[in-house]
Amino acid sequence: MTTAPAAPAAPSTAPGAAPGFGAAPESTDDDVRAIPLRRPWRWISAAVVLVFVAGFAYSVFTNPNIDFAAIGQFLVDPRIIDGVWLTLLITFIAMVVSTVLAIVIAAMRLSSNPVLTSVAWFYVWAFRGTPLLVQIVLWGYLGLLYEKLSIGIPFTDIVFWQADTNLLITAMVAGILALTLNQAAYSSEIVRAGMISVDEGQREAAYSLGMSPLYTFRRVLLPQAMRVIIPPMGNETISMLKNTSLLSVIAVLEIYTQATVISSQNLKQVELLIVASIWYLVMTSILSIPQYYLERRYGRGTSRNLPPTPFQRLRQAFASRRPGPEPAPETKAVSAA
Amino acid sequence: MNTLNTLTTTKPIEDAAAEARPLVEIRRVRKSFGAHQVLRDVSLAVPAGTVTVLLGPSGSGKSTLLGCVNHLESIDGGRIIVDGELIGYRQAGHDIHEMTPKQIARQRRDIGMVFQKFNLFPHMTALENITEAPVGIAGAPRAKAKARALELLDRVGLADFAKHYPAQLSGGQQQRVAIARALAMDPKLMLFDEPTSALDPELVGDVLDVMRELANEGMTMIVVTHEIGFARGVADQVVFMDGGVVVEAGRPEDVIDRPQRQRTRDFLESVR
């Protein structure tokens, strides 16, 4: 701040222009660097957190009460592996069936038929309003409610097929049933939100081209709704995987039940819980991979340029010398008219 | 083109001199939303190969009328006939009965529509937007539909944008893709619902140029717009609507430059 503000440059503005407008006077004094604020607290807070994390890790790994050899051993125990497969199987079946059911319930809820709308509303209300644990136990006791299950025409004697409830509804079937019906209630709300998110103009445009309602749903509305539906459904899938552990109350031999059965014999409760936790983490981590790719697929056209996937990046790194594929069109939205 | 509103004088339905029968006949159409009557006894004729511009203040019913022509909106009474075919309904006894969605979809293939907000399918590229209906609905071979789509994109000045998604295009470009999409079904009639109202002023010209060219090629068009210049230059017929009725209709030089009704005069004054 040694020099006074430079004298105004020769007035180059056109005659008649208001004073003060146009280019500001320039001075070599203004040719300065702009230095960002230093932030020492970032370093200090990082150091403090690291100390705590290191302390916790040390206390775990040096704890004489944890038998690490047992963890390694039971991680690949055939009973645990069986439990892992069963957990994955239950998750898969429950998610697929519940999603189909959810689409039906959402369609009912969105229909203009008041009976369908209220039944769908009641379904969601009942299954979302009671604890999953209670529902699981209830389905486990189905045999007490109905001794026999049959398929026929209601209010007539016509029966196509009949079976003993306790033979048909094993613990496993009851568990899958409970998880599926409960999940359908949650998923139907996600599907409904996805359908509502699509602009009404899309339907009009599709109809104006001669598309039927079903074709419009399949090719125009659903793909756009999927963009909204997929992220929460990924969360639901991960929740489902973890909720399978609740089936231990009706003795379905998924991984958590297997772990508790083993630990009740060898009394290594903590070790087996760690084993189960490690497997849950592995499974949930693997499940988030398809979600990433599905989100990309249905995100087409929304973000202007999708970043490359990890695999594409890897391939690029290896093949950097070869001429690559045709690049995606540039996004000169307005300029290149 | 000044053979307007002569519909009530019953003409023989057999085609006596194909030009004599208009491509679009709107006869005594009524429509309400709840208690609000949007269309009161509207009649209109659009001869083949001509351009009709609907003018009027917002809420006058012109966009609703356009939606009735391809049955995006149902009607409460009257008849809409396109190329000799009753739209959205079939005659049974004295009254007309609504068709199934499938039958209506079949009729809509021949009527193209362009919307104020473009309504391109955001998850498809410009090319896919154009080929979707010809391939998926009309059963055209994919290669043929693609070639035709590229030709249409070239025609609307967007040959280089086939692989762009709508989000990567400007409003004017999106609207031109939307026009190409409608043309891909080879419609015999094109409906334009305020096609330039959502555009930045500097992008309006490109869209109007495409529409002008289309009109010169002999496409039958019904256009709802506030572009008075376009109406004067391109329209064969200008229809001024207000309060759900046709106030005045005729040649553009008559309706725009020498309006007979005060309401028309007031409206033209306000948009000028």
XYZ file of C-alpha atoms in Angstrom:
609
model
C 0.000 0.000 0.000
C 2.744 2.407 -0.882
C 1.424 4.038 -3.951
C -1.765 5.943 -4.031
C -4.379 4.534 -6.397
C -3.045 4.984 -9.893
C -4.240 8.070 -11.596
C -7.208 7.315 -13.786
C -6.045 6.254 -17.215
C -6.778 8.544 -20.074
C -10.536 8.555 -20.473
C -10.946 6.150 -23.365
C -14.676 5.846 -23.042
C -16.756 7.014 -25.930
C -18.093 10.508 -25.574
C -21.476 10.468 -24.002
C -20.863 7.268 -21.968
C -21.578 7.561 -18.249
C -18.431 8.049 -16.165
C -17.213 5.040 -14.140
C -18.207 2.398 -16.711
C -15.911 0.453 -19.003
C -12.464 -1.036 -18.275
C -10.976 -0.104 -14.878
C -7.576 1.589 -14.907
C -4.719 -0.932 -14.816
C -1.566 -0.800 -12.707
C 1.430 -3.161 -12.361
C 0.735 -3.033 -8.601
C -2.333 -5.184 -9.188
C -0.324 -8.070 -10.651
C -0.289 -10.042 -7.362
C -0.701 -13.690 -6.315
C -3.810 -14.711 -4.325
C -2.795 -17.108 -1.511
C -5.488 -19.341 -0.010
C -6.096 -19.398 3.748
C -3.953 -21.933 5.639
C -5.957 -24.423 7.661
C -3.830 -25.881 10.498
C -6.859 -27.435 12.239
C -7.231 -29.909 9.419
C -3.852 -31.379 10.257
C -4.425 -31.302 13.996
C -7.874 -32.927 13.855
C -6.592 -35.618 11.475
C -3.721 -36.400 13.859
C -6.028 -36.664 16.878
C -8.420 -39.029 15.076
C -5.538 -41.183 13.839
C -4.229 -41.577 17.398
C -7.636 -42.774 18.610
C -8.019 -45.206 15.710
C -4.546 -46.603 16.277
C -5.256 -46.995 19.982
C -8.463 -48.903 19.321
C -6.806 -51.176 16.748
C -3.937 -51.901 19.142
C -6.312 -52.751 21.994
C -8.207 -55.192 19.733
C -5.233 -56.938 18.190
C -3.330 -57.343 21.443
C -6.397 -58.471 23.399
C -5.577 -61.884 24.929
C -9.315 -62.680 25.177
C -9.732 -62.849 21.419
C -8.657 -66.100 19.802
C -7.542 -64.959 16.344
C -6.632 -68.446 15.256
C -10.245 -69.511 15.898
C -11.534 -66.646 13.764
C -9.349 -67.736 10.860
C -10.412 -71.340 11.344
C -14.175 -70.723 11.553
C -14.161 -68.204 8.711
C -13.948 -71.161 6.301
C -15.792 -73.727 8.441
C -18.164 -75.721 6.187
C -21.132 -74.919 8.482
C -20.388 -71.187 8.196
C -19.996 -71.463 4.424
C -23.347 -73.268 4.249
C -24.847 -70.423 6.281
C -23.390 -67.867 3.866
C -24.962 -69.625 0.874
C -28.318 -69.915 2.601
C -28.213 -66.215 3.563
C -27.524 -65.276 -0.053
C -30.250 -67.605 -1.331
C -32.874 -66.223 1.055
C -31.869 -62.636 0.224
C -32.080 -63.343 -3.510
C -35.473 -65.060 -3.417
C -37.012 -62.532 -1.022
C -35.759 -59.521 -3.034
C -36.880 -60.859 -6.425
C -40.339 -61.960 -5.293
C -40.908 -58.865 -3.151
C -39.977 -56.578 -6.056
C -42.513 -58.237 -8.349
C -45.101 -57.949 -5.598
C -44.084 -54.321 -4.974
C -44.707 -53.395 -8.619
C -48.192 -54.913 -8.387
C -48.950 -53.078 -5.131
C -47.607 -49.785 -6.493
C -49.713 -50.185 -9.648
C -52.771 -50.856 -7.457
C -51.993 -47.830 -5.345
C -51.650 -45.618 -8.434
C -54.758 -46.969 -10.172
C -57.960 -44.976 -10.273
C -59.923 -47.900 -8.833
C -60.748 -46.945 -5.204
C -60.973 -50.590 -4.048
C -57.523 -51.458 -5.392
C -56.082 -48.249 -3.968
C -57.406 -48.893 -0.470
C -56.372 -52.553 -0.395
C -52.857 -51.548 -1.420
C -52.823 -48.805 1.183
C -53.994 -51.248 3.863
C -51.309 -53.762 2.898
C -48.543 -51.204 3.235
C -50.036 -49.899 6.467
C -50.185 -53.362 8.079
C -46.833 -54.752 6.963
C -44.873 -51.569 7.506
C -46.534 -50.830 10.820
C -45.583 -54.042 12.632
C -42.068 -55.211 13.551
C -40.411 -57.616 11.144
C -39.456 -59.850 14.060
C -43.115 -60.226 15.050
C -44.077 -61.028 11.473
C -41.381 -63.703 11.234
C -42.572 -65.461 14.383
C -46.191 -65.153 13.258
C -45.476 -66.860 9.936
C -43.589 -69.525 11.851
C -46.819 -70.279 13.737
C -48.971 -70.409 10.588
C -49.676 -74.088 11.234
C -51.578 -73.117 14.379
C -53.879 -70.849 12.371
C -54.575 -73.073 9.371
C -54.060 -76.805 9.595
C -54.367 -77.215 5.867
C -53.652 -74.890 2.977
C -55.548 -75.218 -0.283
C -55.962 -73.531 -3.634
C -59.501 -73.291 -4.907
C -62.356 -70.887 -5.476
C -63.317 -68.943 -2.324
C -66.748 -69.695 -0.771
C -67.178 -72.890 -2.818
C -66.154 -76.525 -2.290
C -63.996 -76.448 -5.366
C -60.389 -77.235 -4.352
C -57.626 -77.753 -6.884
C -54.808 -78.521 -4.469
C -54.379 -78.996 -0.739
C -51.499 -79.657 1.680
C -50.701 -79.942 5.364
C -49.484 -76.557 6.591
C -46.661 -77.862 8.751
C -45.262 -79.932 5.893
C -45.532 -77.083 3.386
C -44.492 -74.142 5.531
C -41.118 -75.189 6.891
C -39.143 -72.685 8.956
C -37.270 -71.718 5.812
C -40.465 -71.103 3.809
C -42.035 -69.160 6.677
C -38.905 -67.035 6.943
C -38.785 -66.251 3.235
C -42.507 -65.516 3.277
C -42.146 -63.079 6.182
C -39.177 -61.256 4.661
C -40.821 -61.085 1.223
C -44.190 -59.784 2.359
C -42.610 -57.222 4.662
C -40.153 -56.056 2.008
C -42.913 -55.741 -0.609
C -44.584 -53.092 1.536
C -41.422 -50.976 1.662
C -40.453 -51.590 -1.957
C -43.916 -50.683 -3.230
C -43.503 -47.194 -1.802
C -40.126 -46.896 -3.546
C -41.603 -48.060 -6.850
C -44.513 -45.666 -6.432
C -42.177 -42.740 -5.780
C -40.245 -43.691 -8.912
C -43.372 -43.768 -11.047
C -44.580 -40.423 -9.706
C -41.192 -38.859 -10.459
C -41.640 -39.299 -14.229
C -43.033 -36.192 -15.917
C -46.615 -36.497 -17.182
C -45.465 -35.076 -20.527
C -43.545 -38.307 -21.151
C -46.761 -40.300 -21.224
C -48.416 -37.756 -23.523
C -45.452 -37.795 -25.899
C -45.433 -41.599 -25.982
C -49.185 -41.796 -26.565
C -49.003 -39.167 -29.311
C -46.572 -41.438 -31.185
C -49.109 -44.269 -31.094
C -47.614 -46.229 -28.189
C -50.006 -48.380 -26.158
C -50.195 -47.897 -22.374
C -48.219 -51.113 -21.736
C -45.532 -50.249 -24.289
C -45.296 -46.752 -22.826
C -44.827 -48.185 -19.340
C -42.163 -50.656 -20.452
C -40.070 -48.486 -22.764
C -40.644 -44.911 -21.570
C -41.882 -44.684 -17.968
C -40.187 -47.634 -16.224
C -36.629 -46.921 -17.451
C -36.963 -43.361 -16.121
C -38.505 -44.493 -12.853
C -35.639 -46.982 -12.419
C -33.208 -44.101 -12.021
C -35.093 -43.075 -8.882
C -35.846 -46.638 -7.754
C -32.397 -48.253 -7.929
C -30.443 -46.392 -5.207
C -33.008 -47.023 -2.425
C -33.518 -50.598 -3.666
C -29.774 -51.129 -3.249
C -30.141 -50.040 0.353
C -33.123 -52.348 0.787
C -31.142 -55.289 -0.585
C -28.382 -54.677 1.923
C -30.933 -54.338 4.746
C -32.553 -57.567 3.598
C -29.240 -59.389 3.699
C -28.723 -58.294 7.293
C -32.355 -58.902 8.294
C -32.015 -62.558 7.351
C -30.228 -62.877 10.707
C -33.634 -62.365 12.373
C -34.630 -65.769 11.013
C -32.518 -67.262 13.807
C -35.636 -66.941 16.003
C -37.341 -69.640 13.930
C -34.123 -71.665 13.556
C -33.382 -71.111 9.875
C -29.734 -72.115 9.464
C -28.436 -68.919 7.863
C -25.006 -67.615 8.821
C -25.928 -65.947 12.107
C -27.806 -69.022 13.330
C -24.863 -71.219 12.310
C -22.481 -68.937 14.202
C -24.578 -69.046 17.387
C -25.009 -72.825 17.130
C -21.227 -73.263 16.921
C -20.508 -70.775 19.697
C -23.012 -72.430 22.012
C -20.818 -75.533 21.759
C -17.312 -74.045 21.953
C -18.207 -70.878 23.918
C -16.197 -68.669 21.530
C -19.098 -66.209 21.164
C -17.069 -63.111 20.274
C -14.918 -64.911 17.723
C -17.946 -66.333 15.920
C -19.716 -62.986 15.935
C -16.609 -61.511 14.323
C -16.640 -64.328 11.765
C -20.289 -63.617 10.953
C -19.604 -59.866 10.767
C -16.710 -60.368 8.379
C -18.949 -62.437 6.102
C -21.737 -59.842 6.267
C -19.240 -57.135 5.276
C -17.948 -59.240 2.394
C -21.480 -59.910 1.150
C -22.710 -56.323 1.440
C -19.559 -55.064 -0.299
C -20.109 -57.436 -3.202
C -23.781 -56.412 -3.425
C -22.928 -52.769 -3.961
C -21.090 -53.563 -7.206
C -24.177 -54.403 -9.308
C -25.867 -51.344 -7.823
C -23.081 -49.130 -9.174
C -23.504 -50.493 -12.691
C -27.308 -50.391 -12.615
C -27.218 -46.769 -11.497
C -24.925 -45.957 -14.389
C -27.132 -47.739 -16.889
C -30.313 -45.985 -15.815
C -28.495 -42.678 -15.338
C -27.984 -42.421 -19.114
C -28.883 -39.007 -20.402
C -29.092 -37.391 -16.973
C -25.504 -36.535 -16.159
C -23.932 -34.963 -19.182
C -20.838 -37.168 -19.310
C -20.542 -40.345 -17.249
C -17.100 -40.907 -15.740
C -15.428 -44.180 -16.793
C -16.012 -47.238 -14.595
C -13.051 -48.656 -12.639
C -12.719 -51.397 -15.290
C -12.774 -48.873 -18.120
C -10.107 -46.868 -16.342
C -7.981 -49.989 -15.960
C -8.392 -50.843 -19.622
C -7.523 -47.290 -20.617
C -4.349 -47.444 -18.558
C -3.268 -50.649 -20.304
C -4.313 -49.640 -23.789
C -3.192 -46.031 -23.697
C -0.950 -46.467 -26.715
C -3.520 -48.075 -28.973
C -6.039 -45.750 -30.662
C -9.067 -45.892 -28.416
C -12.697 -46.342 -29.407
C -14.670 -43.492 -30.884
C -14.937 -40.851 -28.150
C -18.327 -39.899 -26.806
C -19.760 -36.793 -28.474
C -18.706 -33.585 -26.829
C -21.260 -31.644 -24.887
C -21.433 -28.352 -26.679
C -24.989 -27.891 -25.650
C -25.855 -24.545 -27.115
C -22.903 -23.208 -29.059
C -22.925 -25.656 -31.973
C -26.360 -24.917 -33.326
C -59.031 -22.080 -47.894
C -61.863 -19.800 -47.113
C -64.353 -22.635 -47.079
C -64.612 -22.514 -43.329
C -67.299 -23.471 -40.933
C -69.512 -24.749 -43.648
C -69.656 -28.051 -41.881
C -73.203 -27.909 -40.775
C -74.348 -27.899 -44.388
C -74.149 -31.658 -44.727
C -71.869 -32.645 -47.541
C -71.969 -36.095 -49.094
C -69.487 -38.266 -47.203
C -68.328 -40.104 -50.351
C -65.260 -38.301 -51.511
C -66.490 -35.998 -54.180
C -63.295 -34.289 -55.323
C -60.811 -35.237 -52.616
C -59.849 -31.621 -51.972
C -63.376 -30.647 -51.141
C -63.372 -32.734 -47.951
C -61.145 -31.253 -45.253
C -58.523 -33.527 -43.658
C -59.637 -32.487 -40.185
C -63.234 -31.802 -39.259
C -64.070 -30.637 -35.773
C -67.825 -30.601 -35.324
C -69.610 -29.099 -32.354
C -67.021 -30.316 -29.823
C -67.776 -29.770 -26.137
C -65.515 -30.424 -23.176
C -65.520 -29.581 -19.462
C -63.056 -30.031 -16.643
C -65.431 -30.439 -13.718
C -67.762 -27.453 -13.703
C -65.501 -25.431 -15.988
C -66.509 -25.636 -19.634
C -63.335 -25.351 -21.718
C -64.810 -25.956 -25.161
C -68.318 -24.856 -26.054
C -69.554 -26.118 -29.375
C -66.351 -25.638 -31.358
C -66.422 -26.363 -35.077
C -63.506 -26.079 -37.429
C -62.286 -27.486 -40.731
C -58.700 -27.896 -41.863
C -58.261 -28.733 -45.564
C -55.445 -31.118 -46.480
C -52.097 -29.450 -47.103
C -52.973 -26.265 -45.242
C -51.769 -24.618 -42.058
C -54.222 -23.495 -39.387
C -52.987 -21.300 -36.556
C -54.987 -21.149 -33.331
C -54.604 -17.858 -31.497
C -56.089 -16.794 -28.204
C -55.380 -15.887 -24.600
C -54.316 -18.614 -22.181
C -57.302 -20.562 -20.939
C -59.184 -19.984 -24.179
C -59.262 -23.722 -24.869
C -56.932 -23.814 -27.862
C -54.430 -26.268 -26.357
C -57.261 -28.453 -25.085
C -58.791 -28.479 -28.552
C -55.448 -29.578 -29.989
C -55.263 -32.384 -27.405
C -58.730 -33.544 -28.440
C -57.637 -33.965 -32.065
C -55.441 -36.978 -31.150
C -57.575 -37.920 -28.157
C -55.003 -37.112 -25.505
C -58.068 -35.361 -24.116
C -61.480 -36.992 -24.226
C -64.485 -34.954 -25.342
C -67.948 -34.664 -23.850
C -69.802 -34.267 -27.122
C -69.440 -33.579 -30.814
C -67.184 -35.274 -33.330
C -63.598 -35.032 -34.483
C -62.888 -36.600 -37.840
C -59.417 -36.955 -39.337
C -59.160 -38.254 -42.896
C -62.687 -39.606 -42.728
C -62.090 -41.481 -39.465
C -63.843 -40.618 -36.203
C -61.098 -40.039 -33.615
C -61.200 -41.795 -30.245
C -64.768 -43.022 -30.591
C -66.947 -45.241 -32.713
C -70.476 -44.496 -33.721
C -73.095 -46.757 -32.127
C -76.655 -45.632 -32.557
C -77.054 -41.944 -31.927
C -74.058 -41.530 -29.611
C -70.373 -42.205 -29.954
C -68.532 -44.599 -27.608
C -64.911 -44.356 -26.543
C -62.502 -46.834 -28.109
C -60.028 -49.070 -26.257
C -56.539 -47.641 -25.625
C -55.147 -49.998 -28.257
C -57.530 -48.771 -30.958
C -56.821 -45.163 -30.066
C -53.067 -45.803 -30.173
C -53.503 -47.100 -33.709
C -55.197 -43.840 -34.754
C -52.554 -41.669 -33.131
C -49.800 -43.131 -35.323
C -50.997 -40.965 -38.189
C -51.126 -37.752 -36.149
C -47.829 -36.223 -35.069
C -47.650 -33.910 -32.092
C -45.042 -31.445 -30.849
C -45.225 -30.149 -27.287
C -44.338 -26.914 -25.570
C -41.862 -28.693 -23.284
C -40.467 -30.950 -26.066
C -41.027 -34.104 -23.963
C -38.119 -35.965 -25.525
C -37.361 -39.277 -23.826
C -34.375 -38.309 -21.633
C -32.937 -41.831 -21.435
C -32.620 -42.156 -25.203
C -30.272 -40.405 -27.627
C -31.709 -38.119 -30.302
C -31.513 -41.007 -32.766
C -33.188 -43.476 -30.390
C -35.945 -40.954 -29.676
C -36.722 -40.864 -33.386
C -36.461 -44.601 -34.122
C -38.307 -45.857 -31.022
C -41.845 -45.595 -32.402
C -41.137 -46.651 -36.016
C -39.252 -49.765 -34.830
C -41.237 -50.630 -31.716
C -44.735 -49.642 -32.848
C -44.834 -49.636 -36.638
C -42.433 -52.586 -36.945
C -39.977 -50.903 -39.300
C -36.625 -52.678 -39.828
C -34.047 -51.123 -37.532
C -31.548 -50.233 -40.265
C -34.214 -48.580 -42.366
C -35.596 -46.615 -39.423
C -32.096 -45.467 -38.510
C -31.380 -44.254 -42.045
C -34.682 -42.399 -42.086
C -33.972 -40.870 -38.657
C -30.580 -39.607 -39.786
C -32.232 -38.127 -42.856
C -34.806 -36.363 -40.654
C -32.099 -35.091 -38.290
C -30.276 -33.695 -41.298
C -33.464 -32.023 -42.415
C -33.903 -30.220 -39.089
C -30.228 -29.219 -39.159
C -28.986 -31.612 -36.482
C -27.118 -34.253 -38.484
C -24.186 -34.137 -36.045
C -26.282 -34.661 -32.931
C -27.623 -38.184 -33.426
C -25.748 -39.592 -30.426
C -26.527 -36.748 -28.042
C -28.918 -37.172 -25.169
C -31.632 -34.507 -24.760
C -29.838 -33.060 -21.714
C -26.886 -32.314 -24.002
C -29.012 -30.280 -26.419
C -30.325 -26.740 -26.248
C -34.074 -26.127 -26.106
C -34.234 -25.246 -29.773
C -32.300 -28.366 -30.716
C -34.523 -30.525 -28.523
C -37.635 -29.128 -30.160
C -36.271 -29.833 -33.615
C -35.494 -33.426 -32.570
C -39.061 -33.636 -31.268
C -40.358 -32.521 -34.678
C -38.169 -35.132 -36.375
C -39.488 -37.761 -33.931
C -43.077 -36.960 -34.851
C -42.287 -36.944 -38.579
C -40.669 -40.373 -38.372
C -44.122 -41.976 -38.161
C -45.066 -40.341 -41.496
C -48.103 -38.565 -40.074
C -50.714 -37.049 -42.324
C -51.352 -34.308 -39.782
C -49.024 -32.434 -37.426
C -50.179 -30.733 -34.224
C -47.970 -28.083 -32.614
C -48.786 -27.030 -29.054
C -46.984 -23.712 -28.432
C -43.747 -25.168 -29.865
C -41.651 -22.053 -29.234
C -43.095 -20.817 -25.926
C -40.455 -22.519 -23.766
C -37.515 -21.342 -25.887
C -35.029 -18.537 -25.430
C -35.829 -15.812 -27.991
C -32.716 -16.433 -30.074
C -33.629 -20.117 -30.524
C -37.197 -19.543 -31.723
C -36.165 -18.777 -35.308
C -34.608 -22.206 -35.992
C -37.754 -24.020 -34.892
C -40.045 -21.727 -36.884
C -37.831 -22.230 -39.958
C -38.286 -25.991 -39.720
C -42.045 -25.561 -39.363
C -42.167 -23.151 -42.289
C -40.300 -25.621 -44.470
C -42.677 -28.377 -43.412
C -45.642 -26.203 -44.372
C -44.084 -25.481 -47.772
C -43.781 -29.204 -48.379
C -47.533 -29.481 -48.006
C -47.880 -30.925 -44.499
C -51.269 -30.332 -42.930
C -50.628 -28.514 -39.652
C -52.584 -27.145 -36.721
C -50.432 -24.772 -34.683
C -51.170 -23.185 -31.331
C -48.777 -20.268 -31.028
C -48.338 -16.651 -30.013
C -45.990 -15.963 -32.939
C -48.131 -13.518 -34.922
C -45.404 -13.161 -37.553
C -45.471 -16.901 -38.196
C -49.253 -16.871 -38.397
C -49.258 -14.078 -40.937
C -46.484 -15.583 -43.050
C -47.363 -19.264 -43.027
C -50.981 -19.803 -42.034
C -53.714 -20.399 -44.576
C -56.279 -19.996 -41.836
C -56.147 -18.166 -38.526
C -58.620 -19.052 -35.812
C -59.054 -16.787 -32.819
C -60.481 -18.525 -29.756
C -61.608 -17.077 -26.441
C -63.657 -18.531 -23.625
C -63.983 -21.908 -25.320
C -65.518 -20.629 -28.548
C -64.198 -19.667 -31.966
C -64.537 -15.892 -32.003
C -63.250 -15.316 -35.475
C -61.702 -17.412 -38.246
C -60.454 -16.637 -41.691
C -57.450 -15.771 -43.806
C -54.551 -14.311 -41.779
C -54.750 -10.948 -43.517
C -58.393 -10.687 -42.479
C -58.191 -11.936 -38.888
C -54.841 -10.378 -37.986
C -54.940 -7.135 -39.933
C -58.670 -6.455 -40.116
C -60.208 -8.206 -37.128
C -63.983 -7.841 -37.030
C -64.483 -8.474 -33.306
C -63.405 -6.279 -30.445
C -62.092 -9.280 -28.452
C -59.775 -10.211 -31.326
C -58.562 -6.636 -31.582
C -57.860 -6.463 -27.848
C -55.909 -9.711 -27.901
C -53.808 -8.777 -30.919
C -53.100 -5.443 -29.305
C -51.824 -7.172 -26.154
C -49.431 -9.579 -27.883
C -48.018 -7.030 -30.290
